[in-house]
Amino acid sequence: MPDDAAARAAAEEESAFAHPAVDPDATAAYGSHPDQVIDFYAPRAGDGVVPDRSVPLVVVVHGGAWRAPYDRRHITPFADFLARRGFAVAVVEYRRGTAVPVQGESPVAGRWPETFDDLAAAWDALPTLVRDALPQADSRRTVLTGHSAGGHLALWAAARHVLPADSPWRTARPAQLRGVVALAPIADFRVAEQLDVCSGAVLQLLGGKDHFEDRLPYADPVTLLPTGIATALVQGRTDTEVPHAVAESYAEAAARAGEVVGLTLLEDVGHYALIDPTADACAVVAEEIAQLAW
C-alpha cells in the first residue's frame, strides 16, 4: 500500500475509534453466555425526533473480523448516531473467536457453530425483547445493518430462509425486514479468501481448510441468493481492509440470480468512515437506512 494511502487509512481508523463508547438505555440477554446480549438505544429527543412516536427499528451487528478483541463497544457511537437520527436501535453481541494467538499472529476469527448459533438466537428473540426495551420501535419497519464481519452476519441473518434444508439455522419463511444495509461486508467468502481479507479470517471462521468447502453453503452470503429482501451495500473505494471487489462480486452474483442489490461506492472513503459519526460517509449510510425504513 502506498504511504499516503496507508496514512489515510490509519487516520480514518483513528477517527472512528476516537469516540467514547455510548452506554445503552437498556440491555437484555438472549442466552446464558455473557456475549449473548442485545443493547437498546431509544430514539433521542431533538432534531425533529418525537420520542413517543412509533419509529423504525435498526438492528446493528458489529464487525471486527469475528475476533474476540473487537466487541460491540466500538460501534456504540454509530448506534447513538442512528438514535439521534430518530431510529430505535438494537446492537447485537455474539460469541467470537477465543483462542489466544501465537505471538505476531492475529486472534482466531469466529467460533463454529457458536457465532451463527448466536445470530440466529438473537434474531429469534428480538421481537419479544424489543417490545419490552423499546416500546417506540415499530418492528414492522425493521432494517438490519452491519459493518465488515457484521455486514456478513447481517446478510446471513436475512438469508436464513434459503439456507440448505439440513441447516439448523434455516427458517420456514423470510425474516420480517424492510431491508438490509451491509457496510463493507465480507459478502463473498471465496473472493475474501483469495484477497486474504483480515488475515485469513474467513478460513478461520469456517474451521480451516478441512472444513471450508463443506461449510461454505451454510455460511457464505453469496451462496444464499436470491433472498427476496431489499438489500443495499455501501462500500468505500479506498477500503484496504475489505476491498470493494468483495461487495462487487456479491452484487454481480445477486444479478445473476435475478435479484437487484444496490451498491454504493464512495470515493475517497476507506473501511471505518462508514461507522464514524463525524464522517460524511456515515450520513450516507443513515440515508440508505432511512430510504428502506420510513
Tab-separated table of C-alpha atoms in Angstrom, residues 40-234:
chain	number	residue	atom	x	y	z
A	40	PHE	CA	-31.016	-0.984	23.059
A	41	TYR	CA	-30.932	2.716	22.219
A	42	ALA	CA	-34.146	4.712	22.259
A	43	PRO	CA	-34.631	7.496	19.704
A	44	ARG	CA	-33.166	10.718	21.074
A	45	ALA	CA	-35.169	13.899	21.578
A	46	GLY	CA	-34.326	16.871	19.375
A	47	ASP	CA	-33.502	17.214	15.687
A	48	GLY	CA	-37.172	16.773	14.877
A	49	VAL	CA	-37.418	13.478	16.760
A	50	VAL	CA	-40.575	12.818	18.754
A	51	PRO	CA	-39.563	10.122	21.275
A	52	ASP	CA	-43.063	8.787	21.931
A	53	ARG	CA	-43.836	8.368	18.240
A	54	SER	CA	-43.583	4.929	16.624
A	55	VAL	CA	-40.276	4.777	14.755
A	56	PRO	CA	-38.375	2.232	12.652
A	57	LEU	CA	-36.057	-0.257	14.302
A	58	VAL	CA	-32.450	-0.582	13.128
A	59	VAL	CA	-30.637	-3.748	14.179
A	60	VAL	CA	-26.856	-3.296	14.166
A	61	VAL	CA	-24.257	-6.081	14.013
A	62	HIS	CA	-20.678	-5.008	14.706
A	63	GLY	CA	-17.572	-6.094	12.852
A	64	GLY	CA	-14.049	-6.894	13.903
A	65	ALA	CA	-13.303	-9.977	11.788
A	66	TRP	CA	-15.349	-12.158	14.171
A	67	ARG	CA	-12.401	-11.876	16.589
A	68	ALA	CA	-12.710	-11.670	20.375
A	69	PRO	CA	-10.858	-8.372	20.963
A	70	TYR	CA	-13.470	-6.466	18.937
A	71	ASP	CA	-16.766	-6.294	20.788
A	72	ARG	CA	-19.854	-4.141	20.321
A	73	ARG	CA	-18.481	-1.164	22.264
A	74	HIS	CA	-16.661	0.237	19.225
A	75	ILE	CA	-19.904	0.582	17.266
A	76	THR	CA	-21.944	2.249	20.024
A	77	PRO	CA	-21.183	5.804	18.764
A	78	PHE	CA	-22.692	4.713	15.431
A	79	ALA	CA	-25.735	3.312	17.261
A	80	ASP	CA	-26.120	6.595	19.123
A	81	PHE	CA	-25.783	8.474	15.817
A	82	LEU	CA	-28.707	6.484	14.421
A	83	ALA	CA	-30.744	7.049	17.588
A	84	ARG	CA	-30.172	10.788	17.207
A	85	ARG	CA	-31.492	10.439	13.661
A	86	GLY	CA	-34.785	9.193	15.096
A	87	PHE	CA	-34.365	5.424	14.930
A	88	ALA	CA	-34.817	2.880	17.669
A	89	VAL	CA	-31.619	0.828	17.669
A	90	ALA	CA	-30.670	-2.666	18.800
A	91	VAL	CA	-26.989	-3.716	18.850
A	92	VAL	CA	-26.354	-7.452	18.834
A	93	GLU	CA	-23.395	-9.019	20.597
A	94	TYR	CA	-22.300	-12.568	19.793
A	95	ARG	CA	-19.567	-15.091	20.513
A	96	ARG	CA	-16.368	-14.531	18.588
A	97	GLY	CA	-13.006	-16.299	18.364
A	98	THR	CA	-11.453	-17.165	21.703
A	99	ALA	CA	-8.088	-18.782	21.001
A	100	VAL	CA	-5.018	-16.979	22.306
A	101	PRO	CA	-2.893	-16.119	19.261
A	102	VAL	CA	0.695	-17.091	18.739
A	103	GLN	CA	2.959	-14.083	19.129
A	104	GLY	CA	2.832	-11.979	15.982
A	105	GLU	CA	-0.361	-13.624	14.698
A	106	SER	CA	-3.944	-12.383	14.736
A	107	PRO	CA	-6.510	-13.823	17.155
A	108	VAL	CA	-8.626	-16.615	15.699
A	109	ALA	CA	-11.751	-15.434	13.891
A	110	GLY	CA	-15.150	-16.710	14.931
A	111	ARG	CA	-16.445	-19.866	16.524
A	112	TRP	CA	-18.167	-22.631	14.609
A	113	PRO	CA	-21.051	-23.087	15.104
A	114	GLU	CA	-21.477	-20.694	18.042
A	115	THR	CA	-21.160	-17.432	16.109
A	116	PHE	CA	-24.009	-18.492	13.827
A	117	ASP	CA	-25.991	-20.016	16.688
A	118	ASP	CA	-25.914	-16.634	18.388
A	119	LEU	CA	-27.037	-14.561	15.419
A	120	ALA	CA	-29.936	-16.925	14.820
A	121	ALA	CA	-30.916	-16.959	18.504
A	122	ALA	CA	-30.637	-13.177	18.826
A	123	TRP	CA	-32.822	-12.605	15.801
A	124	ASP	CA	-35.438	-15.095	17.020
A	125	ALA	CA	-35.533	-13.483	20.480
A	126	LEU	CA	-35.525	-9.907	19.213
A	127	PRO	CA	-39.294	-9.281	18.805
A	128	THR	CA	-40.033	-10.086	22.444
A	129	LEU	CA	-37.015	-8.199	23.778
A	130	VAL	CA	-37.794	-5.130	21.673
A	131	ARG	CA	-41.364	-4.941	22.943
A	132	ASP	CA	-40.056	-4.615	26.493
A	133	ALA	CA	-36.986	-2.453	25.899
A	134	LEU	CA	-38.064	-0.169	23.042
A	135	PRO	CA	-41.819	0.440	23.099
A	136	GLN	CA	-41.302	3.188	20.482
A	137	ALA	CA	-39.984	0.697	17.940
A	138	ASP	CA	-42.186	-0.393	15.067
A	139	SER	CA	-40.859	-3.879	14.286
A	140	ARG	CA	-42.788	-3.865	11.016
A	141	ARG	CA	-40.226	-1.291	9.823
A	142	THR	CA	-37.028	-3.116	10.709
A	143	VAL	CA	-33.766	-2.617	8.845
A	144	LEU	CA	-30.772	-4.838	9.521
A	145	THR	CA	-27.314	-3.356	9.146
A	146	GLY	CA	-23.797	-4.473	9.926
A	147	HIS	CA	-20.210	-3.425	9.302
A	148	SER	CA	-17.458	-5.618	7.847
A	149	ALA	CA	-17.804	-9.058	9.513
A	150	GLY	CA	-21.044	-7.696	10.915
A	151	GLY	CA	-22.117	-6.936	7.354
A	152	HIS	CA	-21.590	-10.606	6.580
A	153	LEU	CA	-23.696	-11.623	9.575
A	154	ALA	CA	-26.453	-9.178	8.616
A	155	LEU	CA	-26.649	-10.614	5.098
A	156	TRP	CA	-26.566	-14.134	6.505
A	157	ALA	CA	-29.305	-13.500	9.081
A	158	ALA	CA	-31.558	-12.114	6.350
A	159	ALA	CA	-30.976	-15.218	4.214
A	160	ARG	CA	-31.767	-17.976	6.706
A	161	HIS	CA	-34.864	-18.997	4.754
A	162	VAL	CA	-32.666	-20.016	1.811
A	163	LEU	CA	-30.085	-21.958	3.821
A	164	PRO	CA	-29.704	-25.647	2.916
A	165	ALA	CA	-32.617	-27.770	4.107
A	166	ASP	CA	-30.496	-29.564	6.702
A	167	SER	CA	-29.201	-26.371	8.298
A	168	PRO	CA	-30.182	-25.952	11.964
A	169	TRP	CA	-30.477	-22.204	11.330
A	170	ARG	CA	-32.912	-22.398	8.431
A	171	THR	CA	-36.283	-20.720	8.863
A	172	ALA	CA	-39.528	-21.582	7.149
A	173	ARG	CA	-40.124	-18.072	5.860
A	174	PRO	CA	-38.190	-14.859	5.186
A	175	ALA	CA	-37.352	-12.514	8.035
A	176	GLN	CA	-39.778	-9.654	8.550
A	177	LEU	CA	-37.495	-6.933	7.245
A	178	ARG	CA	-37.777	-3.750	5.253
A	179	GLY	CA	-34.275	-4.481	4.087
A	180	VAL	CA	-30.569	-4.907	4.761
A	181	VAL	CA	-27.854	-2.246	4.529
A	182	ALA	CA	-24.487	-4.006	4.601
A	183	LEU	CA	-21.431	-1.801	5.163
A	184	ALA	CA	-18.180	-3.017	3.600
A	185	PRO	CA	-19.455	-6.564	4.127
A	186	ILE	CA	-17.418	-9.734	3.835
A	187	ALA	CA	-20.070	-10.917	1.428
A	188	ASP	CA	-18.252	-13.401	-0.809
A	189	PHE	CA	-16.028	-15.825	1.065
A	190	ARG	CA	-14.094	-17.157	-1.918
A	191	VAL	CA	-13.114	-13.670	-3.057
A	192	ALA	CA	-12.325	-12.659	0.518
A	193	GLU	CA	-10.112	-15.699	0.953
A	194	GLN	CA	-8.305	-15.003	-2.320
A	195	LEU	CA	-7.637	-11.442	-1.140
A	196	ASP	CA	-6.635	-12.613	2.368
A	197	VAL	CA	-9.212	-10.293	3.917
A	198	CYS	CA	-8.478	-9.666	7.606
A	199	SER	CA	-5.523	-12.055	7.573
A	200	GLY	CA	-7.352	-15.248	6.767
A	201	ALA	CA	-10.402	-14.558	8.912
A	202	VAL	CA	-12.845	-16.310	6.577
A	203	LEU	CA	-10.855	-19.548	6.616
A	204	GLN	CA	-10.626	-19.406	10.395
A	205	LEU	CA	-14.355	-18.715	10.801
A	206	LEU	CA	-15.196	-21.901	8.901
A	207	GLY	CA	-12.727	-24.007	10.851
A	208	GLY	CA	-9.799	-24.164	8.454
A	209	LYS	CA	-9.131	-25.689	5.061
A	210	ASP	CA	-10.526	-29.093	6.000
A	211	HIS	CA	-13.996	-27.596	6.564
A	212	PHE	CA	-14.046	-24.653	4.177
A	213	GLU	CA	-15.842	-26.250	1.238
A	214	ASP	CA	-18.347	-28.215	3.319
A	215	ARG	CA	-19.366	-25.249	5.444
A	216	LEU	CA	-19.420	-22.630	2.707
A	217	PRO	CA	-23.080	-23.239	1.676
A	218	TYR	CA	-24.167	-22.725	5.296
A	219	ALA	CA	-22.253	-19.514	5.909
A	220	ASP	CA	-21.394	-17.592	2.747
A	221	PRO	CA	-23.975	-14.938	1.740
A	222	VAL	CA	-23.077	-15.197	-1.937
A	223	THR	CA	-24.357	-18.787	-1.939
A	224	LEU	CA	-27.690	-17.694	-0.423
A	225	LEU	CA	-29.238	-15.833	-3.326
A	226	PRO	CA	-31.788	-14.650	-4.174
A	227	THR	CA	-33.277	-13.695	-0.799
A	228	GLY	CA	-36.220	-11.594	-1.974
A	229	ILE	CA	-35.286	-8.984	0.647
A	230	ALA	CA	-34.278	-5.454	-0.375
A	231	THR	CA	-30.517	-5.191	0.034
A	232	ALA	CA	-28.077	-2.315	-0.285
A	233	LEU	CA	-24.304	-2.407	0.045
A	234	VAL	CA	-22.279	0.685	0.971
